[in-house]
Tab-separated table of C-alpha atoms in Angstrom:
chain	number	residue	atom	x	y	z
A	15	MET	CA	-53.792	9.820	13.162
A	16	SER	CA	-56.668	11.770	14.748
A	17	THR	CA	-60.112	11.093	16.182
A	18	THR	CA	-62.600	13.101	18.213
A	19	VAL	CA	-63.745	12.181	21.731
A	20	ASP	CA	-66.438	14.346	23.365
A	21	GLY	CA	-65.525	17.286	21.128
A	22	ILE	CA	-61.795	16.953	21.836
A	23	ARG	CA	-59.496	16.131	18.927
A	24	VAL	CA	-57.129	13.302	19.870
A	25	VAL	CA	-53.987	13.136	17.743
A	26	THR	CA	-51.982	9.903	18.022
A	27	PRO	CA	-48.583	10.096	16.342
A	28	ALA	CA	-46.334	7.031	16.313
A	29	GLY	CA	-42.599	6.477	16.098
A	30	GLU	CA	-40.328	9.501	15.889
A	31	ILE	CA	-41.386	13.138	15.857
A	32	ASP	CA	-38.643	14.983	14.005
A	33	HIS	CA	-38.023	17.198	10.980
A	34	HIS	CA	-39.028	14.329	8.665
A	35	THR	CA	-42.446	13.739	10.258
A	36	GLY	CA	-43.202	17.229	11.538
A	37	ASP	CA	-45.405	18.403	8.670
A	38	THR	CA	-47.883	15.578	9.208
A	39	LEU	CA	-48.118	16.386	12.921
A	40	ARG	CA	-48.420	20.124	12.247
A	41	GLN	CA	-51.354	19.479	9.896
A	42	ALA	CA	-53.035	17.170	12.418
A	43	LEU	CA	-52.782	19.882	15.092
A	44	ASP	CA	-54.288	22.579	12.860
A	45	ALA	CA	-57.636	23.498	14.361
A	46	SER	CA	-57.992	26.900	12.695
A	47	SER	CA	-61.541	26.168	11.554
A	48	THR	CA	-62.729	25.069	15.005
A	49	PRO	CA	-64.080	27.505	17.609
A	50	ARG	CA	-62.457	27.001	21.037
A	51	PRO	CA	-60.344	24.067	19.829
A	52	ARG	CA	-59.300	21.438	22.351
A	53	VAL	CA	-56.566	19.019	21.319
A	54	VAL	CA	-54.879	16.122	23.115
A	55	VAL	CA	-51.749	14.542	21.667
A	56	ASP	CA	-51.533	10.919	22.809
A	57	LEU	CA	-47.783	10.247	22.891
A	58	HIS	CA	-47.845	6.607	24.046
A	59	GLN	CA	-46.550	5.368	20.653
A	60	VAL	CA	-43.874	8.065	20.269
A	61	THR	CA	-40.335	6.783	20.778
A	62	PHE	CA	-38.362	9.988	20.096
A	63	ILE	CA	-38.918	13.726	19.795
A	64	ASP	CA	-36.420	16.334	18.612
A	65	SER	CA	-36.418	20.136	18.678
A	66	SER	CA	-38.638	20.411	15.609
A	67	GLY	CA	-41.302	18.360	17.375
A	68	ILE	CA	-40.963	20.504	20.491
A	69	ASN	CA	-41.362	23.642	18.367
A	70	ILE	CA	-44.503	22.212	16.727
A	71	PHE	CA	-46.065	21.659	20.158
A	72	ILE	CA	-45.122	25.149	21.360
A	73	ALA	CA	-46.556	26.765	18.214
A	74	ALA	CA	-49.761	24.700	18.483
A	75	HIS	CA	-50.091	25.584	22.173
A	76	ARG	CA	-49.827	29.278	21.316
A	77	THR	CA	-52.221	29.086	18.336
A	78	LEU	CA	-54.836	27.039	20.184
A	79	GLY	CA	-54.618	29.322	23.214
A	80	GLU	CA	-55.158	32.404	21.032
A	81	ALA	CA	-58.339	30.715	19.736
A	82	ASP	CA	-59.531	30.233	23.353
A	83	GLY	CA	-58.693	26.523	23.198
A	84	TRP	CA	-55.964	24.332	24.656
A	85	LEU	CA	-53.383	21.636	23.975
A	86	ARG	CA	-52.562	18.756	26.302
A	87	LEU	CA	-49.927	16.061	25.943
A	88	ALA	CA	-50.814	12.585	27.199
A	89	ALA	CA	-49.067	9.342	28.103
A	90	PRO	CA	-45.493	10.104	27.035
A	91	ARG	CA	-42.942	7.321	27.400
A	92	GLU	CA	-40.217	7.944	29.965
A	93	SER	CA	-37.634	8.933	27.330
A	94	VAL	CA	-40.021	11.401	25.669
A	95	MET	CA	-41.071	12.864	29.029
A	96	ARG	CA	-37.415	13.324	29.935
A	97	THR	CA	-36.938	15.415	26.783
A	98	LEU	CA	-40.060	17.464	27.573
A	99	ASN	CA	-38.735	18.045	31.115
A	100	ILE	CA	-35.237	19.023	30.002
A	101	VAL	CA	-36.476	21.710	27.617
A	102	GLY	CA	-39.240	22.869	29.979
A	103	VAL	CA	-42.212	22.059	27.753
A	104	ASP	CA	-43.937	20.395	30.711
A	105	THR	CA	-44.083	23.795	32.451
A	106	LEU	CA	-45.705	25.436	29.412
A	107	ILE	CA	-48.019	22.703	28.101
A	108	ASP	CA	-50.245	20.563	30.307
A	109	CYS	CA	-48.757	17.027	30.326
A	110	ARG	CA	-50.843	14.174	31.751
A	111	GLU	CA	-49.772	10.618	32.563
A	112	THR	CA	-52.704	8.988	30.762
A	113	LEU	CA	-55.037	9.737	27.881
A	114	HIS	CA	-57.995	9.414	30.250
A	115	GLN	CA	-56.544	12.156	32.488
A	116	ALA	CA	-55.915	14.403	29.485
A	117	LEU	CA	-59.516	14.035	28.329
A	118	SER	CA	-60.853	14.923	31.799
A	119	ASN	CA	-61.181	18.448	33.141
């Protein structure tokens, strides 16, 4: 579910992000032992996200920011991006069209 590319953790969930799968994602986003953590979530395999998934991203964004790091979301499908737009996550968390863009400064 996660790899590292140039010091950036890349988390790649698949399927649905909801209250059933949230704990796994939350653990994958935990970078508490990393100084200045940088995390990209590659959403290209995600087909659905509910409010618990949104809350996980918001909490991770806050936690990573407090550690002088960042969170970016990459390559969401149209339906997932629509959800992120509706709830305003795209104005809070940097969302990029591709993984390559998310890994670039």
